[in-house]
Coordinates of C-alpha atoms in Angstrom, one line a residue:
M82 CA 0.0 0.0 0.0
S83 CA 1.4 3.4 -1.1
P84 CA 1.3 6.5 1.1
A85 CA -1.5 7.9 -1.2
D86 CA -3.6 4.7 -0.7
F87 CA -2.9 4.9 3.1
A88 CA -4.1 8.5 3.1
V89 CA -7.3 7.8 1.2
N90 CA -8.2 4.8 3.3
F91 CA -7.5 6.6 6.5
F92 CA -9.5 9.7 5.5
V93 CA -12.6 7.6 4.4
A94 CA -12.6 5.6 7.6
L95 CA -12.1 8.6 9.9
F96 CA -14.7 10.7 8.1
A97 CA -17.3 8.0 8.2
L98 CA -16.7 7.5 11.9
I99 CA -16.9 11.2 12.9
D100 CA -19.8 11.7 10.4
P101 CA -19.8 15.6 10.4
I102 CA -22.7 15.6 7.9
G103 CA -24.9 13.5 10.1
T104 CA -24.2 15.6 13.2
V105 CA -25.0 19.0 11.5
P106 CA -28.6 19.0 12.9
L107 CA -27.2 18.3 16.4
F108 CA -24.7 21.2 16.0
A109 CA -27.6 23.4 14.9
A110 CA -29.7 22.3 17.9
A111 CA -26.8 22.8 20.3
T112 CA -26.2 26.4 19.0
V113 CA -29.8 27.6 19.0
G114 CA -29.9 31.3 19.8
V115 CA -26.2 31.8 19.0
K116 CA -25.3 34.4 16.4
S117 CA -24.0 33.1 13.1
K118 CA -20.4 34.5 13.6
D119 CA -20.3 32.9 17.1
A120 CA -21.6 29.6 15.8
R121 CA -18.8 29.6 13.1
L122 CA -16.3 30.4 15.8
I123 CA -17.5 27.4 17.8
A124 CA -17.1 25.2 14.7
V125 CA -13.5 26.4 14.5
Y126 CA -12.9 25.5 18.1
I127 CA -14.4 22.1 17.6
A128 CA -12.2 21.5 14.5
F129 CA -9.1 22.4 16.5
F130 CA -10.2 20.1 19.3
I131 CA -10.6 17.3 16.8
L132 CA -7.2 18.0 15.3
F133 CA -5.4 18.2 18.7
F134 CA -7.1 15.3 20.3
L135 CA -6.8 12.8 17.4
T136 CA -3.2 13.9 16.7
F137 CA -2.4 13.3 20.4
F138 CA -3.9 9.7 20.2
Y139 CA -2.2 9.2 16.8
F140 CA 1.2 9.5 18.5
S141 CA 0.4 8.3 22.0
G142 CA -1.9 5.4 21.2
L143 CA -3.0 2.9 23.7
S144 CA 0.0 3.8 26.0
L145 CA -2.1 6.6 27.6
L146 CA -5.0 4.3 28.4
A147 CA -2.6 1.7 29.6
F148 CA -0.9 4.3 31.9
F149 CA -4.3 5.0 33.6
G150 CA -5.2 1.3 33.5
I151 CA -8.2 1.8 31.2
S152 CA -9.0 -0.8 28.6
L153 CA -10.6 0.2 25.2
P154 CA -13.7 -1.8 26.0
A155 CA -14.1 0.2 29.3
F156 CA -13.6 3.4 27.4
R157 CA -16.2 2.3 24.8
M158 CA -18.8 1.4 27.5
A159 CA -18.2 4.8 29.3
G160 CA -18.7 6.6 26.0
G161 CA -21.9 4.6 25.4
I162 CA -23.4 5.6 28.7
I163 CA -22.7 9.3 28.0
L164 CA -24.2 9.0 24.5
F165 CA -27.3 7.3 25.9
L166 CA -27.9 10.2 28.3
L167 CA -27.5 12.7 25.5
G168 CA -29.8 10.7 23.2
L169 CA -32.4 10.3 26.0
D170 CA -32.5 14.1 26.4
M171 CA -32.9 14.5 22.7
V172 CA -35.8 12.0 22.4
R173 CA -37.6 13.7 25.4
G174 CA -37.2 17.1 23.8
H175 CA -34.7 18.3 26.5
M176 CA -31.8 18.9 24.2
A177 CA -29.9 21.4 26.2
T178 CA -27.4 23.8 24.8
G179 CA -25.4 23.4 28.0
I180 CA -25.9 27.1 29.1
D181 CA -28.6 28.3 31.5
P182 CA -30.6 31.3 30.4
E183 CA -29.1 33.2 33.4
D184 CA -25.6 32.3 32.2
E185 CA -26.5 33.2 28.7
A186 CA -27.4 36.8 29.7
N187 CA -24.1 37.2 31.6
I188 CA -21.8 35.7 28.9
G189 CA -22.8 38.2 26.2
E190 CA -21.6 37.9 22.6
G191 CA -18.3 37.5 20.7
R192 CA -15.3 35.3 21.3
A193 CA -15.9 34.9 25.1
H194 CA -19.5 33.8 24.4
A195 CA -18.4 31.3 21.7
R196 CA -15.6 29.9 23.9
K197 CA -17.9 29.5 26.9
R198 CA -20.5 27.7 24.7
F199 CA -17.8 25.4 23.3
E200 CA -16.6 24.5 26.8
R201 CA -20.1 23.3 27.6
M202 CA -20.2 21.3 24.3
I203 CA -16.9 19.4 24.7
V204 CA -18.7 16.6 26.5
P205 CA -20.7 15.0 25.2
F206 CA -20.9 16.7 21.8
A207 CA -17.2 16.8 20.8
M208 CA -16.5 13.7 22.7
P209 CA -17.8 11.0 22.5
L210 CA -20.3 12.0 19.9
L211 CA -17.7 13.2 17.3
I212 CA -14.6 11.6 18.7
G213 CA -15.7 8.2 20.1
P214 CA -13.9 5.0 20.9
G215 CA -14.3 4.0 17.2
A216 CA -12.4 7.1 15.9
I217 CA -9.7 6.8 18.6
S218 CA -9.2 3.1 17.9
T219 CA -9.1 3.8 14.1
V220 CA -6.4 6.5 14.6
I221 CA -4.4 4.1 16.7
I222 CA -4.7 1.3 14.1
Y223 CA -3.6 3.5 11.2
A224 CA -0.8 5.0 13.3
S225 CA 0.6 1.5 13.6
E226 CA 0.3 1.0 9.8
A227 CA 2.0 4.3 9.2
K228 CA 5.2 3.2 10.8
R229 CA 6.2 1.4 7.6
F230 CA 6.4 4.8 5.9
G231 CA 8.5 6.4 8.6
L232 CA 8.4 10.2 9.0
A233 CA 6.3 10.5 5.8
G234 CA 3.7 8.2 7.4
A235 CA 3.5 10.5 10.4
A236 CA 3.1 13.5 8.3
V237 CA 0.4 11.9 6.1
G238 CA -1.5 10.8 9.2
V239 CA -1.5 14.3 10.7
G240 CA -2.6 15.7 7.3
V241 CA -5.5 13.3 7.1
I242 CA -6.6 14.3 10.6
A243 CA -6.4 17.9 9.7
A244 CA -8.4 17.4 6.5
T245 CA -11.1 15.6 8.6
A246 CA -11.2 18.5 11.1
L247 CA -11.5 21.0 8.2
S248 CA -14.4 19.0 6.7
T249 CA -16.2 19.0 10.0
M250 CA -15.8 22.8 10.4
L251 CA -17.1 23.4 6.8
A252 CA -20.1 21.1 7.4
F253 CA -21.0 23.0 10.7
W254 CA -20.6 26.3 8.9
A255 CA -23.4 25.1 6.5
S256 CA -25.7 24.4 9.5
P257 CA -27.7 27.7 9.1
L258 CA -28.6 26.7 5.5
I259 CA -29.7 23.3 6.6
T260 CA -31.6 24.7 9.5
R261 CA -33.5 27.1 7.2
M262 CA -34.3 24.2 4.9
L263 CA -35.7 22.0 7.7
G264 CA -37.5 24.7 9.7
K265 CA -38.2 24.5 13.4
I266 CA -40.5 21.6 13.2
G267 CA -38.3 19.7 10.8
L268 CA -35.3 20.3 13.0
T269 CA -37.2 19.1 16.0
I270 CA -38.2 15.9 14.2
V271 CA -34.6 15.2 13.0
V272 CA -33.1 15.8 16.5
R273 CA -35.6 13.4 18.1
V274 CA -35.1 10.7 15.5
L275 CA -31.3 11.1 15.9
G276 CA -31.7 10.9 19.6
L277 CA -33.3 7.5 19.2
I278 CA -30.5 6.4 16.9
L279 CA -27.9 7.7 19.5
C280 CA -29.6 5.7 22.2
A281 CA -29.4 2.6 20.1
L282 CA -25.8 3.4 19.1
A283 CA -25.0 3.9 22.8
V284 CA -26.4 0.5 23.7
Q285 CA -24.4 -1.0 20.8
F286 CA -21.2 0.6 22.3
V287 CA -21.9 -1.0 25.6
M288 CA -22.7 -4.4 24.1
I289 CA -19.4 -4.3 22.1
G290 CA -17.5 -3.3 25.2
I291 CA -19.0 -6.2 27.2
A292 CA -18.4 -8.6 24.3
D293 CA -14.7 -7.5 24.0
S294 CA -14.1 -7.9 27.7
T295 CA -15.9 -11.1 28.4
H296 CA -16.3 -14.6 27.0
D297 CA -19.6 -15.3 25.3
V298 CA -21.6 -13.1 27.6
I299 CA -22.8 -11.2 24.5
L300 CA -22.4 -12.9 21.2
R301 CA -20.1 -11.1 18.7
K302 CA -22.9 -11.4 16.1
A303 CA -25.2 -9.4 18.4
A304 CA -22.6 -6.8 19.4
A305 CA -21.5 -6.1 15.7
P306 CA -24.2 -7.5 13.5
Y307 CA -23.0 -5.8 10.3
A308 CA -19.2 -6.4 10.8
H309 CA -17.6 -8.4 8.0

């Protein structure tokens, strides 16, 4: 496999796992009431978070989890629980932006406002919704494959992560257009349906975590029914 093939394969896998297009309605719902320029700034913060966090795991890998004595299945189950709580709020129509009305009045507008909103969105929006165990494990796997290319492999890997972060930012910048197309009722329907999907995905994360850490407690076919 050439470095070009490695880059294409890595980008496709990472883009599919982060799924910025599918999370646009969630971003729009999480930034309701935020001015367009502030929402774009939040998208930039999220893109930098993705770039920094995945690059960090690209070079550190499982050694960090091993240092804290955390297995990937445990990390997957913890992420699944957080995702389930988020999905449950969405299904019940309690999708919170993470900022109380009282805080909203005190924060104001501009960069400080965008930074404060981003801080409230880091968990669970940026992680584990965008950067979940799947994305982290994928980065680690491709980092091991990149070793054969030496320094060029490291550079290509960082470039792919940067391209994915940029794609996410551009998709979130287009959220106002998508919001106008869907309307308030359409956005509400989409968010609630996605909430149900997130709950199911969260349960799947927990099932996979249990299947990976136990023997035949949950069948592999049930934990990953569409895996080839």
